[in-house]
mmCIF file of C-alpha atoms and ligand atoms in Angstrom:
data_model
loop_
_atom_site.group_PDB
_atom_site.id
_atom_site.type_symbol
_atom_site.label_atom_id
_atom_site.label_comp_id
_atom_site.label_asym_id
_atom_site.label_seq_id
_atom_site.Cartn_x
_atom_site.Cartn_y
_atom_site.Cartn_z
ATOM 1 C CA UNK A 256 4.696 13.616 12.277
ATOM 2 C CA UNK A 257 1.352 13.356 10.577
ATOM 3 C CA UNK A 258 -0.055 11.186 7.817
ATOM 4 C CA UNK A 259 -2.171 13.104 5.341
ATOM 5 C CA UNK A 260 -4.265 11.145 2.867
ATOM 6 C CA UNK A 261 -5.987 12.195 -0.335
ATOM 7 C CA UNK A 262 -9.222 10.434 -1.282
ATOM 8 C CA UNK A 263 -10.677 9.974 -4.770
ATOM 9 C CA UNK A 264 -7.652 11.239 -6.679
ATOM 10 C CA UNK A 265 -8.058 8.925 -9.688
ATOM 11 C CA UNK A 266 -11.227 9.246 -11.772
ATOM 12 C CA UNK A 267 -11.698 5.493 -12.285
ATOM 13 C CA UNK A 268 -11.420 4.777 -8.558
ATOM 14 C CA UNK A 269 -13.982 7.464 -7.658
ATOM 15 C CA UNK A 270 -16.298 5.805 -10.196
ATOM 16 C CA UNK A 271 -15.762 2.237 -8.952
ATOM 17 C CA UNK A 272 -16.999 3.259 -5.484
ATOM 18 C CA UNK A 273 -19.785 5.330 -7.075
ATOM 19 C CA UNK A 274 -18.418 8.565 -5.648
ATOM 20 C CA UNK A 275 -18.473 11.917 -7.454
ATOM 21 C CA UNK A 276 -15.152 13.193 -8.847
ATOM 22 C CA UNK A 277 -14.082 15.930 -6.394
ATOM 23 C CA UNK A 278 -13.485 19.559 -7.365
ATOM 24 C CA UNK A 279 -10.927 20.004 -4.588
ATOM 25 C CA UNK A 280 -8.774 17.324 -2.919
ATOM 26 C CA UNK A 281 -10.601 15.262 -0.314
ATOM 27 C CA UNK A 282 -8.351 15.128 2.743
ATOM 28 C CA UNK A 283 -8.262 12.925 5.794
ATOM 29 C CA UNK A 284 -5.552 11.957 8.269
ATOM 30 C CA UNK A 285 -4.238 8.914 10.025
ATOM 31 C CA UNK A 286 -2.462 9.035 13.400
ATOM 32 C CA UNK A 287 1.224 8.042 13.617
ATOM 33 C CA UNK A 288 0.140 4.776 15.301
ATOM 34 C CA UNK A 289 -1.285 3.721 11.912
ATOM 35 C CA UNK A 290 2.204 3.276 10.477
ATOM 36 C CA UNK A 291 3.263 -0.274 9.626
ATOM 37 C CA UNK A 292 6.857 -0.530 8.443
ATOM 38 C CA UNK A 293 9.764 -2.921 7.966
ATOM 39 C CA UNK A 294 7.746 -5.657 6.217
ATOM 40 C CA UNK A 295 5.790 -6.361 9.405
ATOM 41 C CA UNK A 296 2.600 -8.447 9.105
ATOM 42 C CA UNK A 297 -0.823 -6.868 9.431
ATOM 43 C CA UNK A 298 -3.274 -8.567 11.772
ATOM 44 C CA UNK A 299 -6.843 -8.591 10.423
ATOM 45 C CA UNK A 300 -8.884 -6.603 12.966
ATOM 46 C CA UNK A 301 -12.058 -8.009 14.549
ATOM 47 C CA UNK A 302 -14.154 -4.889 13.841
ATOM 48 C CA UNK A 303 -14.372 -5.384 10.076
ATOM 49 C CA UNK A 304 -15.492 -8.079 7.665
ATOM 50 C CA UNK A 305 -14.434 -6.169 4.565
ATOM 51 C CA UNK A 306 -10.845 -4.977 4.810
ATOM 52 C CA UNK A 307 -9.698 -3.422 1.508
ATOM 53 C CA UNK A 308 -6.296 -2.666 0.025
ATOM 54 C CA UNK A 309 -5.710 0.751 -1.540
ATOM 55 C CA UNK A 310 -2.239 0.968 -3.105
ATOM 56 C CA UNK A 311 -0.906 4.522 -3.261
ATOM 57 C CA UNK A 312 2.244 6.512 -3.912
ATOM 58 C CA UNK A 313 3.360 7.996 -0.584
ATOM 59 C CA UNK A 314 5.438 11.188 -0.486
ATOM 60 C CA UNK A 315 7.777 12.141 2.343
ATOM 61 C CA UNK A 316 7.891 15.853 3.166
ATOM 62 C CA UNK A 317 11.503 17.154 3.356
ATOM 63 C CA UNK A 318 10.969 20.770 4.383
ATOM 64 C CA UNK A 319 8.711 22.689 6.743
ATOM 65 C CA UNK A 320 6.210 24.898 4.968
ATOM 66 C CA UNK A 321 2.984 26.857 5.221
ATOM 67 C CA UNK A 322 1.066 28.373 2.286
ATOM 68 C CA UNK A 323 3.419 26.757 -0.201
ATOM 69 C CA UNK A 324 3.038 28.134 -3.697
ATOM 70 C CA UNK A 325 2.392 25.424 -6.285
ATOM 71 C CA UNK A 326 5.355 26.696 -8.281
ATOM 72 C CA UNK A 327 7.739 25.803 -5.430
ATOM 73 C CA UNK A 328 5.877 22.758 -4.111
ATOM 74 C CA UNK A 329 8.312 20.268 -5.715
ATOM 75 C CA UNK A 330 10.980 21.433 -3.218
ATOM 76 C CA UNK A 331 8.932 20.088 -0.319
ATOM 77 C CA UNK A 332 9.168 16.362 -1.113
ATOM 78 C CA UNK A 333 12.087 14.319 -2.360
ATOM 79 C CA UNK A 334 11.357 10.703 -1.425
ATOM 80 C CA UNK A 335 8.500 8.354 -2.142
ATOM 81 C CA UNK A 336 7.372 4.790 -1.709
ATOM 82 C CA UNK A 337 4.339 2.643 -2.391
ATOM 83 C CA UNK A 338 2.044 2.123 0.562
ATOM 84 C CA UNK A 339 -1.373 0.791 1.472
ATOM 85 C CA UNK A 340 -4.214 2.909 2.791
ATOM 86 C CA UNK A 341 -5.929 -0.063 4.437
ATOM 87 C CA UNK A 342 -9.643 0.581 4.751
ATOM 88 C CA UNK A 343 -12.420 -1.155 6.682
ATOM 89 C CA UNK A 344 -14.882 -0.660 3.828
ATOM 90 C CA UNK A 345 -17.947 -1.850 5.751
ATOM 91 C CA UNK A 346 -17.151 0.520 8.626
ATOM 92 C CA UNK A 347 -16.459 3.344 6.165
ATOM 93 C CA UNK A 348 -19.786 2.804 4.403
ATOM 94 C CA UNK A 349 -21.611 3.000 7.740
ATOM 95 C CA UNK A 350 -19.737 6.236 8.596
ATOM 96 C CA UNK A 351 -20.547 7.710 5.179
ATOM 97 C CA UNK A 352 -24.249 6.872 5.480
ATOM 98 C CA UNK A 353 -24.414 8.720 8.787
ATOM 99 C CA UNK A 354 -22.196 11.583 7.614
ATOM 100 C CA UNK A 355 -19.692 10.668 10.328
ATOM 101 C CA UNK A 356 -15.894 11.067 10.161
ATOM 102 C CA UNK A 357 -13.857 8.150 8.771
ATOM 103 C CA UNK A 358 -11.129 7.739 11.359
ATOM 104 C CA UNK A 359 -12.218 4.340 12.692
ATOM 105 C CA UNK A 360 -12.458 3.005 9.119
ATOM 106 C CA UNK A 361 -9.151 4.447 7.909
ATOM 107 C CA UNK A 362 -6.888 5.370 10.814
ATOM 108 C CA UNK A 363 -6.737 2.184 12.875
ATOM 109 C CA UNK A 364 -3.431 0.636 13.991
ATOM 110 C CA UNK A 365 -1.340 -0.600 11.077
ATOM 111 C CA UNK A 366 -3.615 0.921 8.428
ATOM 112 C CA UNK A 367 -0.793 2.933 6.814
ATOM 113 C CA UNK A 368 1.478 0.256 5.358
ATOM 114 C CA UNK A 369 4.740 1.695 4.064
ATOM 115 C CA UNK A 370 7.377 0.361 1.715
ATOM 116 C CA UNK A 371 10.996 1.410 1.594
ATOM 117 C CA UNK A 372 11.448 5.056 0.583
ATOM 118 C CA UNK A 373 13.469 5.900 -2.520
ATOM 119 C CA UNK A 374 14.760 9.156 -3.972
ATOM 120 C CA UNK A 375 12.516 10.789 -6.561
ATOM 121 C CA UNK A 376 15.503 12.243 -8.414
ATOM 122 C CA UNK A 377 15.267 9.875 -11.372
ATOM 123 C CA UNK A 378 11.482 10.105 -11.742
ATOM 124 C CA UNK A 379 9.102 12.549 -13.361
ATOM 125 C CA UNK A 380 6.334 13.295 -10.850
ATOM 126 C CA UNK A 381 3.645 12.960 -13.526
ATOM 127 C CA UNK A 382 4.824 9.629 -14.905
ATOM 128 C CA UNK A 383 5.337 7.178 -12.064
ATOM 129 C CA UNK A 384 3.982 3.716 -12.704
ATOM 130 C CA UNK A 385 3.158 1.501 -9.743
ATOM 131 C CA UNK A 386 1.324 -1.708 -9.038
ATOM 132 C CA UNK A 387 0.185 -4.016 -6.278
ATOM 133 C CA UNK A 388 0.341 -7.792 -6.411
ATOM 134 C CA UNK A 389 -1.861 -9.980 -4.242
ATOM 135 C CA UNK A 390 -0.684 -13.573 -3.961
ATOM 136 C CA UNK A 391 1.435 -13.052 -7.082
ATOM 137 C CA UNK A 392 -1.270 -11.499 -9.269
ATOM 138 C CA UNK A 393 -1.505 -7.809 -10.133
ATOM 139 C CA UNK A 394 -4.693 -6.354 -8.620
ATOM 140 C CA UNK A 395 -4.023 -2.606 -8.869
ATOM 141 C CA UNK A 396 -2.025 -0.699 -11.413
ATOM 142 C CA UNK A 397 -1.672 3.060 -11.670
ATOM 143 C CA UNK A 398 0.303 5.915 -13.103
ATOM 144 C CA UNK A 399 0.597 9.348 -11.508
ATOM 145 C CA UNK A 400 -0.129 10.802 -14.957
ATOM 146 C CA UNK A 401 -3.774 9.951 -14.176
ATOM 147 C CA UNK A 402 -3.925 11.891 -10.899
ATOM 148 C CA UNK A 403 -6.772 14.396 -10.685
ATOM 149 C CA UNK A 404 -4.673 16.573 -8.346
ATOM 150 C CA UNK A 405 -0.907 16.536 -8.928
ATOM 151 C CA UNK A 406 1.664 16.174 -6.154
ATOM 152 C CA UNK A 407 2.439 19.909 -6.379
ATOM 153 C CA UNK A 408 -1.224 20.863 -6.211
ATOM 154 C CA UNK A 409 -1.717 18.608 -3.172
ATOM 155 C CA UNK A 410 1.289 20.119 -1.330
ATOM 156 C CA UNK A 411 0.077 23.638 -2.017
ATOM 157 C CA UNK A 412 -3.545 22.885 -1.099
ATOM 158 C CA UNK A 413 -2.777 20.909 2.077
ATOM 159 C CA UNK A 414 -0.331 23.545 3.348
ATOM 160 C CA UNK A 415 -3.082 26.169 3.394
ATOM 161 C CA UNK A 416 -4.720 24.234 6.223
ATOM 162 C CA UNK A 417 -1.923 22.235 7.855
ATOM 163 C CA UNK A 418 1.654 23.370 8.306
ATOM 164 C CA UNK A 419 3.877 20.784 6.681
ATOM 165 C CA UNK A 420 6.695 19.358 8.760
ATOM 166 C CA UNK A 421 9.734 17.491 7.614
ATOM 167 C CA UNK A 422 8.919 13.773 7.845
ATOM 168 C CA UNK A 423 5.179 14.128 7.290
ATOM 169 C CA UNK A 424 3.757 11.560 4.888
ATOM 170 C CA UNK A 425 1.200 12.086 2.150
ATOM 171 C CA UNK A 426 -0.816 9.197 0.703
ATOM 172 C CA UNK A 427 -1.709 10.551 -2.735
ATOM 173 C CA UNK A 428 -4.735 8.415 -3.610
ATOM 174 C CA UNK A 429 -5.472 5.014 -5.078
ATOM 175 C CA UNK A 430 -6.226 3.944 -8.648
ATOM 176 C CA UNK A 431 -9.076 1.554 -9.469
ATOM 177 C CA UNK A 432 -8.926 -2.082 -8.463
ATOM 178 C CA UNK A 433 -9.357 -1.794 -4.687
ATOM 179 C CA UNK A 434 -10.615 -5.025 -3.197
ATOM 180 C CA UNK A 435 -11.008 -7.252 -0.166
ATOM 181 C CA UNK A 436 -8.229 -8.945 1.776
ATOM 182 C CA UNK A 437 -8.250 -12.233 3.626
ATOM 183 C CA UNK A 438 -6.038 -13.780 6.281
ATOM 184 C CA UNK A 439 -3.059 -15.358 4.522
ATOM 185 C CA UNK A 440 -2.907 -12.865 1.634
ATOM 186 C CA UNK A 441 0.553 -11.735 0.621
ATOM 187 C CA UNK A 442 0.910 -8.238 -0.821
ATOM 188 C CA UNK A 443 3.811 -6.814 -2.804
ATOM 189 C CA UNK A 444 4.043 -3.196 -3.935
ATOM 190 C CA UNK A 445 6.160 -1.998 -6.839
ATOM 191 C CA UNK A 446 7.202 1.337 -8.287
ATOM 192 C CA UNK A 447 8.236 0.555 -11.843
ATOM 193 C CA UNK A 448 9.838 -2.870 -11.573
ATOM 194 C CA UNK A 449 11.277 -2.187 -8.140
ATOM 195 C CA UNK A 450 9.639 -4.070 -5.259
ATOM 196 C CA UNK A 451 9.503 -1.714 -2.269
ATOM 197 C CA UNK A 452 6.709 -3.089 -0.104
ATOM 198 C CA UNK A 453 5.744 -6.486 1.276
ATOM 199 C CA UNK A 454 3.007 -7.305 3.732
ATOM 200 C CA UNK A 455 1.386 -10.518 4.910
ATOM 201 C CA UNK A 456 -2.146 -10.440 6.284
ATOM 202 C CA UNK A 457 -2.351 -12.597 9.415
HETATM 203 MG MG1 MG B 527 -6.907 5.865 -0.217
#
């Protein structure tokens, strides 16, 4: 399986990091070794001094597909959760300055934190509210109504380049409010009022 991530998919987040708002989805990937599941702790790595949380809705692909038409894209995902695209922001900034790829800043072990997946049946794709609490306080809050590129657009766009396989995961982008993490922080991710993700930074 692969983990596909969309960058800068909420206008206010692109602005907070002083990035331009993209005209097409910005795509990067994480290896499968980045997955952190089952409420496991995340161990703060020694190569960064500025680890950031990015709370995102994560889609699970349920059907193989290539060149998926946007009209039929909704048939290619049926489960979602809230996850964290953990980012070594200092490392990422150094990569960006040099025009280098981001993998070491974004794809390290445990950097794709996943909550429990739920069916999307009872949700409208363009009105999913989610939030992240850090030590009991809400630090990020988003709604998929504010996405620059919708889930269906992302599926269609990504599948032009990468064949989608059942089980692939798509991190759909983070709203504003990203920020640093410290050892001891306790993170809880919610879709609506439902807590689906927990992670302790150790
Ligand atoms: Mg992200």
